[in-house]
Short mmCIF file of C-alpha atoms in Angstrom, two decimals:
data_model
loop_
_atom_site.label_atom_id
_atom_site.label_comp_id
_atom_site.label_asym_id
_atom_site.label_seq_id
_atom_site.Cartn_x
_atom_site.Cartn_y
_atom_site.Cartn_z
CA MET Z 1 -20.16 -26.56 36.36
CA HIS Z 2 -22.14 -23.54 35.21
CA ALA Z 3 -21.11 -20.58 37.37
CA ILE Z 4 -20.79 -17.17 35.77
CA VAL Z 5 -21.37 -13.84 37.45
CA ASP Z 6 -23.47 -12.16 34.75
CA THR Z 7 -26.86 -13.42 33.75
CA GLU Z 8 -26.75 -15.28 30.44
CA LEU Z 9 -28.76 -12.52 28.75
CA THR Z 10 -26.26 -9.76 29.61
CA LEU Z 11 -23.09 -11.81 29.31
CA THR Z 12 -20.61 -10.44 26.78
CA PRO Z 13 -18.38 -12.65 24.62
CA THR Z 14 -15.28 -11.35 26.42
CA LYS Z 15 -16.71 -12.12 29.86
CA LEU Z 16 -17.82 -15.58 28.76
CA ARG Z 17 -14.35 -16.36 27.38
CA GLN Z 18 -12.80 -15.12 30.62
CA ALA Z 19 -15.16 -17.36 32.60
CA CYS Z 20 -14.07 -20.34 30.48
CA ARG Z 21 -10.42 -19.35 30.97
CA ALA Z 22 -10.92 -19.32 34.74
CA GLU Z 23 -12.77 -22.68 34.51
CA GLN Z 24 -15.88 -21.07 35.98
CA PHE Z 25 -17.95 -22.13 32.97
CA CYS Z 26 -17.67 -25.47 31.16
CA ASP Z 27 -21.16 -26.02 29.78
CA GLN Z 28 -22.53 -26.02 26.23
CA THR Z 29 -22.97 -22.55 24.71
CA SER Z 30 -26.16 -22.64 22.65
CA GLY Z 31 -28.23 -19.55 23.35
CA LEU Z 32 -25.43 -17.63 25.08
CA CYS Z 33 -24.46 -14.14 23.88
CA PRO Z 34 -27.20 -14.15 21.23
CA GLY Z 35 -26.21 -12.36 18.04
CA TYR Z 36 -22.51 -13.17 18.31
CA THR Z 37 -20.79 -15.73 16.10
CA GLN Z 38 -19.83 -19.01 17.73
CA ALA Z 39 -17.10 -21.25 16.39
CA ASN Z 40 -15.88 -24.84 16.31
CA LEU Z 41 -12.20 -25.71 16.68
CA VAL Z 42 -9.69 -28.03 15.07
CA ILE Z 43 -6.01 -27.85 16.11
CA LEU Z 44 -3.41 -30.10 14.51
CA PRO Z 45 0.30 -30.18 13.69
CA GLU Z 46 1.71 -28.27 10.73
CA LYS Z 47 2.42 -31.54 8.91
CA ASP Z 48 -1.34 -32.21 8.68
CA ALA Z 49 -2.53 -28.61 8.36
CA TYR Z 50 -2.42 -28.36 4.55
CA ASP Z 51 -4.39 -31.59 4.11
CA PHE Z 52 -7.00 -30.37 6.57
CA LEU Z 53 -7.20 -26.96 4.89
CA LEU Z 54 -7.79 -28.72 1.58
CA PHE Z 55 -10.38 -30.97 3.22
CA ALA Z 56 -12.25 -27.94 4.56
CA GLN Z 57 -12.08 -26.18 1.19
CA ARG Z 58 -13.61 -29.25 -0.48
CA ASN Z 59 -16.33 -29.55 2.18
CA PRO Z 60 -17.49 -25.99 2.91
CA LYS Z 61 -20.94 -26.96 4.22
CA PRO Z 62 -19.68 -28.80 7.35
CA CYS Z 63 -16.31 -27.02 7.53
CA PRO Z 64 -16.67 -23.32 6.68
CA ILE Z 65 -13.38 -21.81 7.81
CA LEU Z 66 -13.62 -18.52 9.66
CA GLU Z 67 -9.95 -18.06 10.56
CA VAL Z 68 -6.62 -19.92 10.59
CA THR Z 69 -3.83 -19.05 13.04
CA ASP Z 70 -0.10 -18.82 12.60
CA SER Z 71 1.78 -21.91 13.77
CA GLY Z 72 2.01 -22.04 17.54
CA SER Z 73 -0.25 -19.02 18.08
CA ARG Z 74 -3.09 -19.13 20.59
CA GLN Z 75 -4.43 -15.77 19.40
CA LEU Z 76 -6.83 -14.67 16.66
CA GLN Z 77 -6.43 -11.77 14.25
CA LYS Z 78 -10.07 -11.13 13.29
CA PHE Z 79 -12.75 -12.93 15.27
CA ALA Z 80 -11.73 -12.05 18.83
CA GLN Z 81 -9.34 -9.96 20.86
CA ASP Z 82 -8.53 -10.98 24.46
CA VAL Z 83 -8.60 -14.64 23.47
CA ASP Z 84 -6.57 -17.73 24.34
CA LEU Z 85 -7.47 -20.69 22.13
CA ALA Z 86 -5.95 -23.09 24.65
CA ARG Z 87 -8.27 -21.97 27.45
CA ASP Z 88 -11.31 -20.09 26.13
CA PHE Z 89 -13.50 -22.96 24.95
CA PRO Z 90 -15.61 -24.45 27.77
CA GLN Z 91 -14.26 -27.95 27.10
CA TYR Z 92 -11.89 -29.64 24.67
CA ARG Z 93 -11.24 -33.09 23.23
CA ILE Z 94 -7.86 -34.72 22.62
CA TYR Z 95 -7.54 -37.38 19.92
CA GLN Z 96 -4.52 -39.62 19.38
CA GLN Z 97 -4.46 -41.97 16.38
CA GLY Z 98 -8.17 -41.33 16.01
CA LYS Z 99 -9.08 -42.26 19.59
CA LEU Z 100 -10.59 -39.85 22.09
CA VAL Z 101 -8.17 -39.91 25.04
CA ALA Z 102 -9.11 -36.86 27.14
CA GLU Z 103 -11.70 -34.08 27.55
CA PRO Z 104 -9.86 -31.35 29.46
CA LEU Z 105 -11.07 -27.87 30.38
CA ASN Z 106 -7.90 -26.38 28.86
CA VAL Z 107 -5.16 -27.65 26.57
CA VAL Z 108 -2.23 -25.64 27.88
CA ASP Z 109 -0.31 -28.81 28.79
CA TYR Z 110 -0.90 -30.24 25.30
CA TRP Z 111 0.21 -27.12 23.45
CA ARG Z 112 3.12 -27.34 20.99
CA PRO Z 113 4.87 -24.72 18.82
CA ASP Z 114 3.92 -26.57 15.62
CA LEU Z 115 0.14 -26.47 16.18
CA VAL Z 116 -2.15 -24.69 13.72
CA SER Z 117 -5.70 -23.77 14.80
CA PHE Z 118 -8.72 -23.70 12.51
CA LEU Z 119 -11.81 -21.77 13.58
CA ILE Z 120 -14.88 -23.22 11.85
CA GLY Z 121 -18.38 -21.77 11.59
CA CYS Z 122 -21.09 -23.10 13.92
CA SER Z 123 -24.84 -23.39 13.44
CA PHE Z 124 -25.40 -21.87 16.90
CA SER Z 125 -24.63 -18.62 15.09
CA PHE Z 126 -27.86 -18.65 13.09
CA GLU Z 127 -30.10 -19.45 16.04
CA ALA Z 128 -30.65 -15.84 17.15
CA ALA Z 129 -31.84 -15.01 13.63
CA MET Z 130 -34.13 -18.04 13.65
CA ILE Z 131 -35.63 -17.03 17.00
CA ALA Z 132 -36.06 -13.45 15.76
CA ALA Z 133 -37.98 -14.89 12.81
CA GLY Z 134 -40.35 -16.62 15.23
CA ILE Z 135 -38.86 -20.11 14.92
CA GLU Z 136 -38.36 -21.93 18.21
CA MET Z 137 -35.00 -23.56 18.85
CA ARG Z 138 -36.18 -26.55 20.85
CA HIS Z 139 -32.83 -27.39 22.48
CA ILE Z 140 -32.62 -23.83 23.82
CA THR Z 141 -36.17 -24.03 25.14
CA GLU Z 142 -35.39 -27.35 26.82
CA HIS Z 143 -31.97 -26.15 28.10
CA VAL Z 144 -30.00 -28.96 26.46
CA ASN Z 145 -27.32 -29.34 23.80
CA VAL Z 146 -28.43 -29.56 20.17
CA PRO Z 147 -28.82 -33.16 18.90
CA MET Z 148 -26.11 -34.19 16.41
CA TYR Z 149 -25.88 -37.35 14.32
CA ASN Z 150 -23.36 -39.27 12.25
CA THR Z 151 -24.58 -39.76 8.68
CA ASN Z 152 -23.90 -41.75 5.53
CA ILE Z 153 -23.09 -38.57 3.56
CA PRO Z 154 -19.50 -38.93 2.36
CA ALA Z 155 -17.17 -35.97 2.63
CA LYS Z 156 -14.76 -35.27 -0.22
CA SER Z 157 -11.39 -36.66 0.83
CA ALA Z 158 -8.17 -34.65 0.96
CA GLY Z 159 -4.80 -36.15 1.74
CA ARG Z 160 -5.16 -38.36 4.79
CA PHE Z 161 -8.58 -36.94 5.77
CA HIS Z 162 -11.75 -38.82 4.88
CA GLY Z 163 -15.07 -39.73 6.49
CA ASN Z 164 -18.75 -38.80 6.61
CA TYR Z 165 -20.68 -35.68 7.57
CA VAL Z 166 -22.15 -35.01 10.98
CA VAL Z 167 -25.43 -33.06 11.08
CA SER Z 168 -27.29 -31.08 13.73
CA MET Z 169 -31.08 -31.32 13.95
CA ARG Z 170 -33.79 -28.85 14.87
CA PRO Z 171 -37.51 -29.73 14.75
CA ILE Z 172 -39.33 -27.11 12.70
CA PRO Z 173 -43.12 -26.76 12.23
CA GLU Z 174 -43.98 -27.67 8.67
CA ASN Z 175 -45.37 -24.21 7.95
CA GLN Z 176 -42.07 -22.56 9.05
CA ILE Z 177 -39.62 -24.64 7.03
CA VAL Z 178 -39.41 -22.21 4.11
CA ARG Z 179 -38.73 -19.40 6.58
CA ALA Z 180 -35.98 -21.45 8.27
CA VAL Z 181 -34.31 -22.10 4.91
CA THR Z 182 -34.56 -18.42 3.99
CA VAL Z 183 -32.97 -17.32 7.27
CA THR Z 184 -30.08 -19.78 7.16
CA GLU Z 185 -29.26 -19.35 3.49
CA GLN Z 186 -28.09 -15.82 4.39
CA LEU Z 187 -25.32 -17.26 6.58
CA PRO Z 188 -23.20 -19.66 4.49
CA GLN Z 189 -20.20 -19.19 6.81
CA VAL Z 190 -22.13 -20.93 9.58
CA HIS Z 191 -23.40 -23.87 7.47
CA GLY Z 192 -26.12 -22.09 5.50
CA THR Z 193 -29.15 -24.01 4.24
CA PRO Z 194 -30.17 -27.46 5.53
CA LEU Z 195 -28.77 -30.64 4.03
CA GLN Z 196 -31.91 -32.69 4.67
CA ILE Z 197 -35.54 -31.97 5.53
CA GLY Z 198 -37.39 -34.90 7.09
CA ASP Z 199 -36.74 -38.60 6.36
CA PRO Z 200 -33.65 -39.08 8.57
CA ALA Z 201 -33.15 -42.65 7.30
CA THR Z 202 -32.16 -41.22 3.92
CA ILE Z 203 -28.96 -39.86 5.48
CA GLY Z 204 -28.30 -42.92 7.61
CA ILE Z 205 -29.98 -41.93 10.90
CA THR Z 206 -31.83 -44.96 12.20
CA ASP Z 207 -33.09 -43.63 15.55
CA ILE Z 208 -33.64 -39.89 15.87
CA SER Z 209 -34.24 -40.27 19.61
CA LYS Z 210 -30.60 -41.32 20.10
CA PRO Z 211 -28.20 -38.63 18.85
CA ASP Z 212 -24.52 -39.49 18.55
CA TYR Z 213 -23.58 -36.16 20.18
CA GLY Z 214 -25.60 -33.70 22.24
CA ASP Z 215 -29.06 -34.43 23.60
CA ALA Z 216 -32.39 -35.65 22.29
CA VAL Z 217 -35.17 -33.04 22.04
CA THR Z 218 -38.94 -33.24 21.79
CA ILE Z 219 -40.42 -33.42 18.29
CA ASN Z 220 -44.06 -32.42 18.43
CA PRO Z 221 -46.85 -33.45 16.02
CA GLY Z 222 -46.72 -31.28 12.91
CA GLU Z 223 -42.97 -30.72 13.22
CA VAL Z 224 -40.34 -31.97 10.78
CA PRO Z 225 -36.73 -32.79 11.72
CA VAL Z 226 -34.46 -30.49 9.73
CA PHE Z 227 -30.76 -31.27 9.46
CA TRP Z 228 -27.86 -28.86 8.95
CA ALA Z 229 -24.21 -29.70 8.25
CA CYS Z 230 -22.30 -29.63 11.53
CA GLY Z 231 -18.83 -28.53 12.62
CA VAL Z 232 -18.44 -31.76 14.58
CA THR Z 233 -17.80 -33.39 11.18
CA PRO Z 234 -14.00 -33.00 11.63
CA GLN Z 235 -14.20 -35.11 14.78
CA ALA Z 236 -15.89 -37.96 12.90
CA VAL Z 237 -13.25 -37.52 10.19
CA VAL Z 238 -10.45 -37.68 12.79
CA VAL Z 239 -11.87 -40.98 14.09
CA ALA Z 240 -12.01 -42.37 10.55
CA SER Z 241 -8.64 -40.99 9.39
CA LYS Z 242 -6.61 -41.59 12.58
CA PRO Z 243 -4.08 -38.73 12.46
CA ASP Z 244 -1.46 -38.79 15.20
CA PHE Z 245 -2.72 -35.86 17.25
CA VAL Z 246 -5.70 -33.49 17.09
CA ILE Z 247 -7.35 -31.10 19.54
CA THR Z 248 -11.01 -30.13 19.06
CA HIS Z 249 -13.77 -28.52 21.09
CA ALA Z 250 -16.22 -30.79 22.91
CA PRO Z 251 -19.44 -30.91 20.85
CA GLY Z 252 -21.67 -27.95 21.69
CA HIS Z 253 -18.92 -26.22 23.72
CA MET Z 254 -18.01 -23.35 21.41
CA LEU Z 255 -15.86 -20.25 21.36
CA VAL Z 256 -18.06 -17.17 21.42
CA THR Z 257 -16.36 -14.53 19.27
CA ASP Z 258 -16.57 -10.73 19.08
CA ILE Z 259 -18.09 -10.78 15.58
CA LYS Z 260 -21.83 -10.25 15.11
CA ASP Z 261 -23.73 -12.88 13.13
CA THR Z 262 -25.11 -10.12 10.91
CA ASP Z 263 -21.55 -9.29 9.78
CA LEU Z 264 -21.36 -12.75 8.17
CA LYS Z 265 -24.47 -12.46 6.01
CA TYR Z 266 -23.88 -13.73 2.48
CA GLN Z 267 -20.10 -13.90 3.00
CA LEU Z 268 -18.25 -16.94 1.67
#
């Protein structure tokens, strides 16, 4: 389903969230509302919230925290008004004991008063700046989700949470790599600089044509696969750590917030 009244170029974050809330839009969000910060989601019970907060603090590249809610709240204080965290992502995932059990369009029926929500920075938020710098985002050009891969990069454990990083990949012409690094280093709250440039086998990726999440994209001659830390990392960690209950976004299906990407420059 991909039915929204406004064209994607004029769509505002509020209208996109309202379309998700009405279940009129349930697609991936890369390229939508360019210039506005997009965010990943992790929701879990209070009893696991401190361990996850510590995990995120120890692993800021894949898990840069933008905002944390009060227990039971479906609202945000900073990143968006007119928001319902249980309905405003295009699609969600439900994990129980580390197993994916459902991918609903809203999580109202799963909501509990002890749930704490973590909003985590997303690399979709630096794509408008990359495009403005003349760097093509191939998955946007090809109208697909960004390719994401499990890696052999170990995260720093905290409490019950452990596992490896997930990365997103964008093919970059060799002569534009320095520019891509320069653009993304200005936005550490949405993953910042790449983790790996070229040589995917070094980080445990054996077949770049088969991403673990998202879609494969064309890599042209003269282009180098460049890998950024990814906010899907908590989902790989949930599978490895097997907590009782966790809600996340579906990979690539983000919350589009009211905050401009430029407002995040150089903030930690």
